[in-house]
CSV table of N, CA, C and O in Angstrom, one decimal:
chain,number,residue,atom,x,y,z
A,1,GLN,N,26.9,-144.2,38.9
A,1,GLN,CA,27.4,-143.3,39.9
A,1,GLN,C,26.9,-141.9,39.6
A,1,GLN,O,27.1,-141.4,38.5
A,2,LEU,N,26.3,-141.3,40.6
A,2,LEU,CA,25.8,-140.0,40.5
A,2,LEU,C,27.0,-139.0,40.4
A,2,LEU,O,27.9,-139.0,41.2
A,3,GLN,N,26.9,-138.1,39.4
A,3,GLN,CA,27.9,-137.0,39.2
A,3,GLN,C,27.2,-135.8,38.7
A,3,GLN,O,26.4,-135.8,37.8
A,4,LEU,N,27.6,-134.7,39.3
A,4,LEU,CA,27.2,-133.3,38.9
A,4,LEU,C,28.4,-132.6,38.4
A,4,LEU,O,29.4,-132.5,39.3
A,5,VAL,N,28.5,-132.1,37.2
A,5,VAL,CA,29.6,-131.4,36.8
A,5,VAL,C,29.3,-130.0,36.3
A,5,VAL,O,28.5,-129.8,35.4
A,6,GLU,N,29.8,-129.0,37.0
A,6,GLU,CA,29.6,-127.6,36.6
A,6,GLU,C,30.7,-127.2,35.6
A,6,GLU,O,31.9,-127.7,35.7
A,7,SER,N,30.4,-126.4,34.7
A,7,SER,CA,31.3,-125.8,33.7
A,7,SER,C,30.9,-124.4,33.3
A,7,SER,O,29.8,-124.0,33.6
A,8,GLY,N,31.8,-123.7,32.6
A,8,GLY,CA,31.5,-122.4,32.1
A,8,GLY,C,32.0,-121.2,32.9
A,8,GLY,O,31.9,-120.1,32.6
A,9,GLY,N,32.7,-121.5,34.1
A,9,GLY,CA,33.3,-120.5,34.8
A,9,GLY,C,34.5,-119.9,34.2
A,9,GLY,O,35.0,-120.4,33.1
A,10,GLY,N,35.0,-118.8,34.7
A,10,GLY,CA,36.2,-118.2,34.2
A,10,GLY,C,36.4,-116.8,34.7
A,10,GLY,O,35.8,-116.4,35.6
A,11,LEU,N,37.3,-116.1,34.0
A,11,LEU,CA,37.6,-114.7,34.3
A,11,LEU,C,36.9,-113.8,33.3
A,11,LEU,O,37.0,-114.1,32.1
A,12,VAL,N,36.2,-112.9,33.8
A,12,VAL,CA,35.4,-112.0,33.0
A,12,VAL,C,35.5,-110.6,33.5
A,12,VAL,O,35.6,-110.4,34.8
A,13,GLN,N,35.4,-109.6,32.7
A,13,GLN,CA,35.5,-108.2,33.1
A,13,GLN,C,34.1,-107.8,33.7
A,13,GLN,O,33.1,-108.3,33.3
A,14,PRO,N,34.1,-106.8,34.5
A,14,PRO,CA,32.8,-106.2,35.0
A,14,PRO,C,31.9,-105.8,33.9
A,14,PRO,O,32.4,-105.2,32.9
A,15,GLY,N,30.7,-106.2,34.0
A,15,GLY,CA,29.7,-106.0,32.9
A,15,GLY,C,29.6,-107.1,31.9
A,15,GLY,O,28.7,-107.1,31.1
A,16,GLY,N,30.5,-108.0,32.0
A,16,GLY,CA,30.4,-109.2,31.1
A,16,GLY,C,29.4,-110.2,31.5
A,16,GLY,O,28.7,-110.1,32.5
A,17,SER,N,29.5,-111.3,30.7
A,17,SER,CA,28.5,-112.4,30.9
A,17,SER,C,29.2,-113.8,30.9
A,17,SER,O,30.3,-113.9,30.3
A,18,LEU,N,28.6,-114.7,31.6
A,18,LEU,CA,29.0,-116.1,31.6
A,18,LEU,C,27.8,-116.9,31.6
A,18,LEU,O,26.8,-116.5,32.2
A,19,ARG,N,27.9,-118.1,31.1
A,19,ARG,CA,26.8,-119.1,31.3
A,19,ARG,C,27.4,-120.4,31.9
A,19,ARG,O,28.2,-121.0,31.3
A,20,LEU,N,26.9,-120.7,33.1
A,20,LEU,CA,27.3,-121.9,33.8
A,20,LEU,C,26.3,-123.0,33.4
A,20,LEU,O,25.1,-122.8,33.2
A,21,SER,N,26.9,-124.2,33.3
A,21,SER,CA,26.2,-125.4,33.0
A,21,SER,C,26.4,-126.4,34.2
A,21,SER,O,27.4,-126.5,34.8
A,22,CYS,N,25.3,-127.2,34.4
A,22,CYS,CA,25.4,-128.2,35.4
A,22,CYS,C,24.8,-129.5,34.8
A,22,CYS,O,23.6,-129.6,34.6
A,23,ALA,N,25.7,-130.4,34.4
A,23,ALA,CA,25.3,-131.6,33.8
A,23,ALA,C,25.3,-132.8,34.7
A,23,ALA,O,26.3,-132.9,35.5
A,24,ALA,N,24.3,-133.6,34.7
A,24,ALA,CA,24.2,-134.7,35.6
A,24,ALA,C,24.3,-136.0,34.9
A,24,ALA,O,23.8,-136.2,33.8
A,25,SER,N,24.9,-137.0,35.6
A,25,SER,CA,24.9,-138.3,35.1
A,25,SER,C,24.6,-139.2,36.3
A,25,SER,O,24.9,-138.9,37.5
A,26,GLY,N,24.0,-140.3,36.0
A,26,GLY,CA,23.6,-141.2,37.1
A,26,GLY,C,22.4,-140.8,37.9
A,26,GLY,O,22.0,-141.5,38.8
A,27,LEU,N,21.7,-139.8,37.4
A,27,LEU,CA,20.5,-139.3,38.0
A,27,LEU,C,19.7,-138.5,37.0
A,27,LEU,O,20.3,-137.7,36.3
A,28,ILE,N,18.4,-138.8,36.9
A,28,ILE,CA,17.6,-138.0,36.0
A,28,ILE,C,17.0,-136.8,36.8
A,28,ILE,O,16.4,-137.0,37.8
A,29,LEU,N,17.3,-135.6,36.3
A,29,LEU,CA,17.0,-134.4,37.0
A,29,LEU,C,15.5,-134.0,36.9
A,29,LEU,O,15.1,-133.1,37.7
A,30,ASP,N,14.8,-134.6,36.0
A,30,ASP,CA,13.4,-134.2,35.8
A,30,ASP,C,12.6,-134.0,37.0
A,30,ASP,O,11.7,-133.1,37.1
A,31,TYR,N,12.8,-134.8,38.1
A,31,TYR,CA,11.9,-134.9,39.2
A,31,TYR,C,12.4,-134.0,40.4
A,31,TYR,O,11.7,-134.0,41.4
A,32,TYR,N,13.5,-133.3,40.2
A,32,TYR,CA,14.1,-132.6,41.3
A,32,TYR,C,14.3,-131.1,41.0
A,32,TYR,O,14.5,-130.7,39.9
A,33,ALA,N,14.2,-130.4,42.1
A,33,ALA,CA,14.6,-129.0,42.1
A,33,ALA,C,16.1,-128.9,42.1
A,33,ALA,O,16.8,-129.7,42.7
A,34,ILE,N,16.6,-127.9,41.4
A,34,ILE,CA,18.0,-127.7,41.2
A,34,ILE,C,18.4,-126.3,41.7
A,34,ILE,O,17.7,-125.3,41.3
A,35,GLY,N,19.4,-126.2,42.5
A,35,GLY,CA,19.8,-124.9,43.0
A,35,GLY,C,21.3,-124.5,42.6
A,35,GLY,O,22.1,-125.4,42.3
A,36,TRP,N,21.5,-123.3,42.4
A,36,TRP,CA,22.9,-122.7,42.3
A,36,TRP,C,23.2,-122.0,43.5
A,36,TRP,O,22.4,-121.2,44.0
A,37,PHE,N,24.4,-122.3,44.0
A,37,PHE,CA,24.9,-121.6,45.2
A,37,PHE,C,26.3,-121.1,44.9
A,37,PHE,O,26.9,-121.5,43.9
A,38,ARG,N,26.8,-120.2,45.7
A,38,ARG,CA,28.2,-119.7,45.5
A,38,ARG,C,28.8,-119.4,46.9
A,38,ARG,O,28.1,-119.2,47.9
A,39,GLN,N,30.1,-119.5,46.9
A,39,GLN,CA,30.9,-119.3,48.1
A,39,GLN,C,32.1,-118.5,47.8
A,39,GLN,O,33.0,-119.0,47.0
A,40,ALA,N,32.2,-117.3,48.4
A,40,ALA,CA,33.4,-116.5,48.2
A,40,ALA,C,34.4,-116.8,49.4
A,40,ALA,O,33.9,-117.2,50.4
A,41,PRO,N,35.6,-116.5,49.2
A,41,PRO,CA,36.6,-116.8,50.3
A,41,PRO,C,36.2,-116.1,51.6
A,41,PRO,O,35.9,-114.9,51.6
A,42,GLY,N,36.2,-116.8,52.6
A,42,GLY,CA,35.9,-116.3,53.9
A,42,GLY,C,34.4,-116.0,54.2
A,42,GLY,O,34.1,-115.5,55.2
A,43,LYS,N,33.6,-116.4,53.3
A,43,LYS,CA,32.1,-116.2,53.4
A,43,LYS,C,31.4,-117.6,53.4
A,43,LYS,O,31.9,-118.6,52.9
A,44,GLU,N,30.2,-117.5,53.9
A,44,GLU,CA,29.4,-118.7,53.9
A,44,GLU,C,28.8,-119.0,52.5
A,44,GLU,O,28.7,-118.0,51.7
A,45,ARG,N,28.5,-120.2,52.3
A,45,ARG,CA,27.8,-120.5,51.0
A,45,ARG,C,26.4,-119.9,51.0
A,45,ARG,O,25.7,-120.0,52.0
A,46,GLU,N,26.1,-119.3,49.9
A,46,GLU,CA,24.8,-118.6,49.8
A,46,GLU,C,24.0,-119.1,48.5
A,46,GLU,O,24.6,-119.4,47.5
A,47,GLY,N,22.7,-119.1,48.7
A,47,GLY,CA,21.9,-119.4,47.5
A,47,GLY,C,21.8,-118.3,46.5
A,47,GLY,O,21.7,-117.1,46.9
A,48,VAL,N,22.0,-118.7,45.3
A,48,VAL,CA,21.9,-117.7,44.2
A,48,VAL,C,20.6,-117.8,43.4
A,48,VAL,O,19.9,-116.8,43.2
A,49,SER,N,20.2,-119.1,43.1
A,49,SER,CA,19.0,-119.3,42.3
A,49,SER,C,18.6,-120.7,42.4
A,49,SER,O,19.4,-121.6,42.8
A,50,CYS,N,17.3,-120.9,42.1
A,50,CYS,CA,16.8,-122.3,42.2
A,50,CYS,C,15.7,-122.4,41.1
A,50,CYS,O,15.0,-121.4,40.8
A,51,ILE,N,15.5,-123.6,40.6
A,51,ILE,CA,14.4,-123.9,39.6
A,51,ILE,C,13.7,-125.2,40.1
A,51,ILE,O,14.4,-126.1,40.4
A,52,SER,N,12.4,-125.1,40.0
A,52,SER,CA,11.6,-126.3,40.4
A,52,SER,C,11.8,-127.4,39.4
A,52,SER,O,12.3,-127.2,38.3
A,53,SER,N,11.3,-128.6,39.7
A,53,SER,CA,11.4,-129.7,38.8
A,53,SER,C,10.7,-129.5,37.5
A,53,SER,O,11.2,-129.9,36.5
A,54,SER,N,9.6,-128.8,37.5
A,54,SER,CA,8.9,-128.5,36.3
A,54,SER,C,9.4,-127.4,35.5
A,54,SER,O,9.1,-127.2,34.4
A,55,GLY,N,10.3,-126.6,36.2
A,55,GLY,CA,10.7,-125.3,35.6
A,55,GLY,C,9.8,-124.2,35.7
A,55,GLY,O,10.1,-123.1,35.3
A,56,GLY,N,8.6,-124.4,36.3
A,56,GLY,CA,7.6,-123.4,36.4
A,56,GLY,C,7.8,-122.4,37.5
A,56,GLY,O,7.2,-121.3,37.5
A,57,SER,N,8.7,-122.7,38.4
A,57,SER,CA,9.0,-121.8,39.5
A,57,SER,C,10.5,-121.6,39.6
A,57,SER,O,11.3,-122.5,39.6
A,58,THR,N,10.9,-120.3,39.7
A,58,THR,CA,12.3,-120.0,39.8
A,58,THR,C,12.4,-118.9,41.0
A,58,THR,O,11.6,-118.1,41.1
A,59,ASN,N,13.5,-119.0,41.7
A,59,ASN,CA,13.8,-118.0,42.7
A,59,ASN,C,15.2,-117.5,42.5
A,59,ASN,O,16.1,-118.2,42.0
A,60,TYR,N,15.4,-116.2,42.9
A,60,TYR,CA,16.7,-115.6,42.8
A,60,TYR,C,17.0,-114.8,44.1
A,60,TYR,O,16.1,-114.2,44.7
A,61,ALA,N,18.3,-114.8,44.4
A,61,ALA,CA,18.7,-113.9,45.5
A,61,ALA,C,18.6,-112.5,45.1
A,61,ALA,O,18.7,-112.1,43.9
A,62,ASP,N,18.3,-111.6,46.0
A,62,ASP,CA,18.1,-110.2,45.6
A,62,ASP,C,19.3,-109.6,44.9
A,62,ASP,O,19.1,-108.8,44.0
A,63,SER,N,20.5,-110.1,45.3
A,63,SER,CA,21.7,-109.5,44.7
A,63,SER,C,21.9,-109.8,43.2
A,63,SER,O,22.7,-109.2,42.5
A,64,VAL,N,21.1,-110.8,42.7
A,64,VAL,CA,21.3,-111.2,41.3
A,64,VAL,C,20.0,-111.0,40.5
A,64,VAL,O,20.1,-111.3,39.3
A,65,LYS,N,18.9,-110.6,41.1
A,65,LYS,CA,17.7,-110.5,40.4
A,65,LYS,C,17.9,-109.5,39.2
A,65,LYS,O,18.5,-108.4,39.4
A,66,GLY,N,17.3,-109.9,38.1
A,66,GLY,CA,17.4,-109.0,36.9
A,66,GLY,C,18.7,-109.2,36.1
A,66,GLY,O,18.8,-108.6,35.0
A,67,ARG,N,19.7,-109.9,36.7
A,67,ARG,CA,21.0,-110.1,36.0
A,67,ARG,C,21.2,-111.6,35.7
A,67,ARG,O,21.8,-111.9,34.7
A,68,PHE,N,20.7,-112.5,36.5
A,68,PHE,CA,20.9,-113.9,36.3
A,68,PHE,C,19.6,-114.6,35.9
A,68,PHE,O,18.5,-114.2,36.4
A,69,THR,N,19.7,-115.6,35.1
A,69,THR,CA,18.6,-116.4,34.7
A,69,THR,C,18.9,-117.9,34.8
A,69,THR,O,19.9,-118.3,34.2
A,70,ILE,N,18.1,-118.6,35.5
A,70,ILE,CA,18.2,-120.0,35.6
A,70,ILE,C,17.3,-120.7,34.6
A,70,ILE,O,16.1,-120.2,34.4
A,71,SER,N,17.7,-121.8,34.1
A,71,SER,CA,16.9,-122.6,33.2
A,71,SER,C,17.3,-124.0,33.2
A,71,SER,O,18.4,-124.4,33.7
A,72,ARG,N,16.5,-124.9,32.6
A,72,ARG,CA,16.8,-126.3,32.6
A,72,ARG,C,16.4,-126.9,31.3
A,72,ARG,O,15.4,-126.5,30.7
A,73,ASP,N,17.1,-127.9,30.9
A,73,ASP,CA,16.8,-128.6,29.7
A,73,ASP,C,16.8,-130.1,30.1
A,73,ASP,O,17.9,-130.7,30.2
A,74,ASN,N,15.7,-130.6,30.4
A,74,ASN,CA,15.6,-132.0,30.9
A,74,ASN,C,16.0,-133.0,29.9
A,74,ASN,O,16.5,-134.1,30.3
A,75,ALA,N,15.8,-132.7,28.6
A,75,ALA,CA,16.3,-133.6,27.6
A,75,ALA,C,17.8,-133.8,27.6
A,75,ALA,O,18.3,-134.9,27.3
A,76,LYS,N,18.5,-132.8,28.0
A,76,LYS,CA,19.9,-132.8,28.1
A,76,LYS,C,20.4,-133.1,29.6
A,76,LYS,O,21.6,-133.2,29.8
A,77,ASN,N,19.4,-133.2,30.5
A,77,ASN,CA,19.8,-133.5,31.9
A,77,ASN,C,20.7,-132.4,32.4
A,77,ASN,O,21.7,-132.7,33.1
A,78,THR,N,20.5,-131.2,32.1
A,78,THR,CA,21.4,-130.1,32.3
A,78,THR,C,20.6,-128.8,32.8
A,78,THR,O,19.5,-128.6,32.3
A,79,VAL,N,21.2,-128.1,33.7
A,79,VAL,CA,20.6,-126.9,34.2
A,79,VAL,C,21.7,-125.8,33.9
A,79,VAL,O,22.9,-126.0,34.0
A,80,TYR,N,21.2,-124.6,33.6
A,80,TYR,CA,22.0,-123.5,33.3
A,80,TYR,C,21.8,-122.3,34.2
A,80,TYR,O,20.7,-122.1,34.8
A,81,LEU,N,22.9,-121.5,34.3
A,81,LEU,CA,22.7,-120.2,35.0
A,81,LEU,C,23.4,-119.2,34.1
A,81,LEU,O,24.6,-119.1,33.9
A,82,GLN,N,22.6,-118.4,33.4
A,82,GLN,CA,23.0,-117.3,32.6
A,82,GLN,C,23.3,-116.1,33.5
A,82,GLN,O,22.4,-115.6,34.2
A,83,MET,N,24.5,-115.6,33.5
A,83,MET,CA,24.9,-114.5,34.3
A,83,MET,C,25.3,-113.3,33.5
A,83,MET,O,26.3,-113.4,32.7
A,84,ASN,N,24.6,-112.2,33.6
A,84,ASN,CA,24.8,-111.0,32.8
A,84,ASN,C,25.2,-109.8,33.8
A,84,ASN,O,24.9,-109.9,35.0
A,85,SER,N,25.8,-108.8,33.2
A,85,SER,CA,26.1,-107.6,34.0
A,85,SER,C,26.9,-108.0,35.3
A,85,SER,O,26.6,-107.5,36.4
A,86,LEU,N,27.9,-108.8,35.1
A,86,LEU,CA,28.6,-109.3,36.2
A,86,LEU,C,29.3,-108.2,37.0
A,86,LEU,O,29.8,-107.3,36.3
A,87,LYS,N,29.4,-108.4,38.3
A,87,LYS,CA,30.1,-107.4,39.2
A,87,LYS,C,31.2,-108.1,39.9
A,87,LYS,O,31.2,-109.3,40.1
A,88,PRO,N,32.2,-107.4,40.4
A,88,PRO,CA,33.3,-108.0,41.2
A,88,PRO,C,32.8,-108.8,42.4
A,88,PRO,O,33.3,-109.8,42.7
A,89,GLU,N,31.7,-108.3,43.0
A,89,GLU,CA,31.1,-109.0,44.1
A,89,GLU,C,30.5,-110.4,43.7
A,89,GLU,O,30.1,-111.1,44.6
A,90,ASP,N,30.4,-110.7,42.5
A,90,ASP,CA,29.9,-112.0,42.0
A,90,ASP,C,31.0,-113.0,42.0
A,90,ASP,O,30.7,-114.2,41.8
A,91,THR,N,32.2,-112.6,42.3
A,91,THR,CA,33.3,-113.5,42.3
A,91,THR,C,33.2,-114.6,43.4
A,91,THR,O,33.0,-114.2,44.6
A,92,ALA,N,33.2,-115.8,43.0
A,92,ALA,CA,33.0,-116.9,44.0
A,92,ALA,C,33.2,-118.2,43.2
A,92,ALA,O,33.2,-118.3,42.0
A,93,VAL,N,33.2,-119.3,44.0
A,93,VAL,CA,33.0,-120.6,43.4
A,93,VAL,C,31.5,-120.9,43.4
A,93,VAL,O,30.8,-120.8,44.4
A,94,TYR,N,31.1,-121.3,42.2
A,94,TYR,CA,29.6,-121.6,42.0
A,94,TYR,C,29.4,-123.1,42.0
A,94,TYR,O,30.1,-123.8,41.3
A,95,TYR,N,28.4,-123.5,42.7
A,95,TYR,CA,28.0,-124.9,42.8
A,95,TYR,C,26.6,-125.1,42.4
A,95,TYR,O,25.7,-124.3,42.7
A,96,CYS,N,26.4,-126.2,41.7
A,96,CYS,CA,25.0,-126.6,41.5
A,96,CYS,C,24.7,-127.8,42.5
A,96,CYS,O,25.6,-128.5,42.9
A,97,ALA,N,23.4,-127.9,42.8
A,97,ALA,CA,23.0,-128.9,43.8
A,97,ALA,C,21.6,-129.4,43.5
A,97,ALA,O,20.8,-128.7,42.9
A,98,VAL,N,21.4,-130.7,43.8
A,98,VAL,CA,20.1,-131.3,43.5
A,98,VAL,C,19.4,-131.5,44.8
A,98,VAL,O,19.9,-132.0,45.8
A,99,ARG,N,18.1,-131.1,44.8
A,99,ARG,CA,17.2,-131.4,46.0
A,99,ARG,C,16.2,-132.4,45.6
A,99,ARG,O,15.5,-132.3,44.6
A,100,ARG,N,16.1,-133.5,46.4
A,100,ARG,CA,15.2,-134.6,46.1
A,100,ARG,C,13.8,-134.2,46.5
A,100,ARG,O,13.2,-134.7,47.4
A,101,ASN,N,13.3,-133.2,45.8
A,101,ASN,CA,12.0,-132.6,46.1
A,101,ASN,C,11.6,-131.8,44.8
A,101,ASN,O,12.5,-131.3,44.1
A,102,TYR,N,10.3,-131.6,44.6
A,102,TYR,CA,9.9,-130.9,43.4
A,102,TYR,C,10.2,-129.4,43.6
A,102,TYR,O,10.3,-128.6,42.6
A,103,HIS,N,10.2,-128.9,44.9
A,103,HIS,CA,10.2,-127.5,45.1
A,103,HIS,C,11.5,-127.0,45.6
A,103,HIS,O,12.3,-127.7,46.1
A,104,CYS,N,11.7,-125.7,45.3
A,104,CYS,CA,13.0,-125.0,45.6
A,104,CYS,C,13.2,-124.8,47.1
A,104,CYS,O,12.2,-124.7,47.9
A,105,SER,N,14.4,-124.6,47.5
A,105,SER,CA,14.8,-124.1,48.8
A,105,SER,C,16.1,-123.3,48.7
A,105,SER,O,16.9,-123.6,47.8
A,106,GLY,N,16.2,-122.3,49.5
A,106,GLY,CA,17.4,-121.5,49.5
A,106,GLY,C,18.4,-121.9,50.5
A,106,GLY,O,19.5,-121.3,50.6
A,107,TYR,N,18.2,-123.0,51.2
A,107,TYR,CA,19.1,-123.5,52.2
A,107,TYR,C,20.0,-124.6,51.7
A,107,TYR,O,19.5,-125.7,51.3
A,108,PRO,N,21.3,-124.5,51.9
A,108,PRO,CA,22.2,-125.6,51.4
A,108,PRO,C,21.9,-126.9,52.0
A,108,PRO,O,22.0,-127.9,51.4
A,109,TYR,N,21.4,-126.9,53.3
A,109,TYR,CA,21.2,-128.2,54.0
A,109,TYR,C,20.0,-129.0,53.4
A,109,TYR,O,19.8,-130.1,53.7
A,110,ASP,N,19.2,-128.3,52.6
A,110,ASP,CA,18.1,-129.0,52.0
A,110,ASP,C,18.4,-129.8,50.7
A,110,ASP,O,17.6,-130.4,50.1
A,111,TYR,N,19.7,-129.6,50.3
A,111,TYR,CA,20.1,-130.3,49.0
A,111,TYR,C,20.9,-131.5,49.3
A,111,TYR,O,21.7,-131.6,50.3
A,112,ASP,N,20.8,-132.5,48.4
A,112,ASP,CA,21.3,-133.8,48.7
A,112,ASP,C,22.6,-134.1,47.9
A,112,ASP,O,23.4,-135.0,48.3
A,113,TYR,N,22.7,-133.6,46.7
A,113,TYR,CA,23.9,-133.9,45.9
A,113,TYR,C,24.5,-132.5,45.4
A,113,TYR,O,23.7,-131.6,45.1
A,114,TRP,N,25.8,-132.5,45.4
A,114,TRP,CA,26.5,-131.3,45.0
A,114,TRP,C,27.6,-131.6,43.9
A,114,TRP,O,28.2,-132.7,43.9
A,115,GLY,N,27.8,-130.6,43.1
A,115,GLY,CA,28.9,-130.7,42.2
A,115,GLY,C,30.2,-130.2,42.8
A,115,GLY,O,30.2,-129.8,44.0
A,116,GLN,N,31.3,-130.2,42.1
A,116,GLN,CA,32.6,-129.8,42.6
A,116,GLN,C,32.8,-128.3,42.6
A,116,GLN,O,33.8,-127.8,43.2
A,117,GLY,N,32.0,-127.6,41.8
A,117,GLY,CA,32.1,-126.2,41.8
A,117,GLY,C,32.9,-125.7,40.6
A,117,GLY,O,33.8,-126.4,40.0
A,118,THR,N,32.7,-124.4,40.2
A,118,THR,CA,33.4,-123.8,39.1
A,118,THR,C,33.7,-122.4,39.5
A,118,THR,O,32.8,-121.7,40.0
A,119,GLN,N,34.9,-121.9,39.3
A,119,GLN,CA,35.3,-120.6,39.7
A,119,GLN,C,34.9,-119.5,38.8
A,119,GLN,O,35.1,-119.6,37.5
A,120,VAL,N,34.3,-118.5,39.3
A,120,VAL,CA,33.9,-117.3,38.5
A,120,VAL,C,34.6,-116.1,39.1
A,120,VAL,O,34.5,-115.9,40.3
A,121,THR,N,35.4,-115.4,38.3
A,121,THR,CA,36.2,-114.3,38.8
A,121,THR,C,35.8,-113.1,37.9
A,121,THR,O,35.9,-113.2,36.7
A,122,VAL,N,35.3,-112.0,38.5
A,122,VAL,CA,35.0,-110.8,37.8
A,122,VAL,C,35.9,-109.7,38.2
A,122,VAL,O,36.0,-109.3,39.3
A,123,SER,N,36.8,-109.4,37.2
A,123,SER,CA,37.8,-108.4,37.5
A,123,SER,C,38.3,-107.7,36.3
A,123,SER,O,38.3,-108.4,35.2
A,124,SER,N,38.7,-106.5,36.4
A,124,SER,CA,39.3,-105.8,35.3
A,124,SER,C,40.8,-105.9,35.2
A,124,SER,O,41.5,-105.4,34.3
């Protein structure tokens, strides 16, 4: 049974860091692009970052460029999102998603499998 499990969320002060993990079971991630999305209360889900199946291509939303880094460890079947210099506007539920394609997309409808999400709250 396919399962994506996000972890690593929590409460952090502005300027702090968190590392989110997305672990997959029932699916080998090597062949697929993986995206991170987030959704704040009352807002639409938005793309944060994406990494291609090879790891050779990464994309970031303008709002997180220079602060967030996506990476993947295919041996562990896990994708990570390192988040530094966090801001209150980064507060949201963060989701990882699998796209059955080698290449990234910033659109949620292009993704086939989703995790349950992990809450990130940035507040003093």
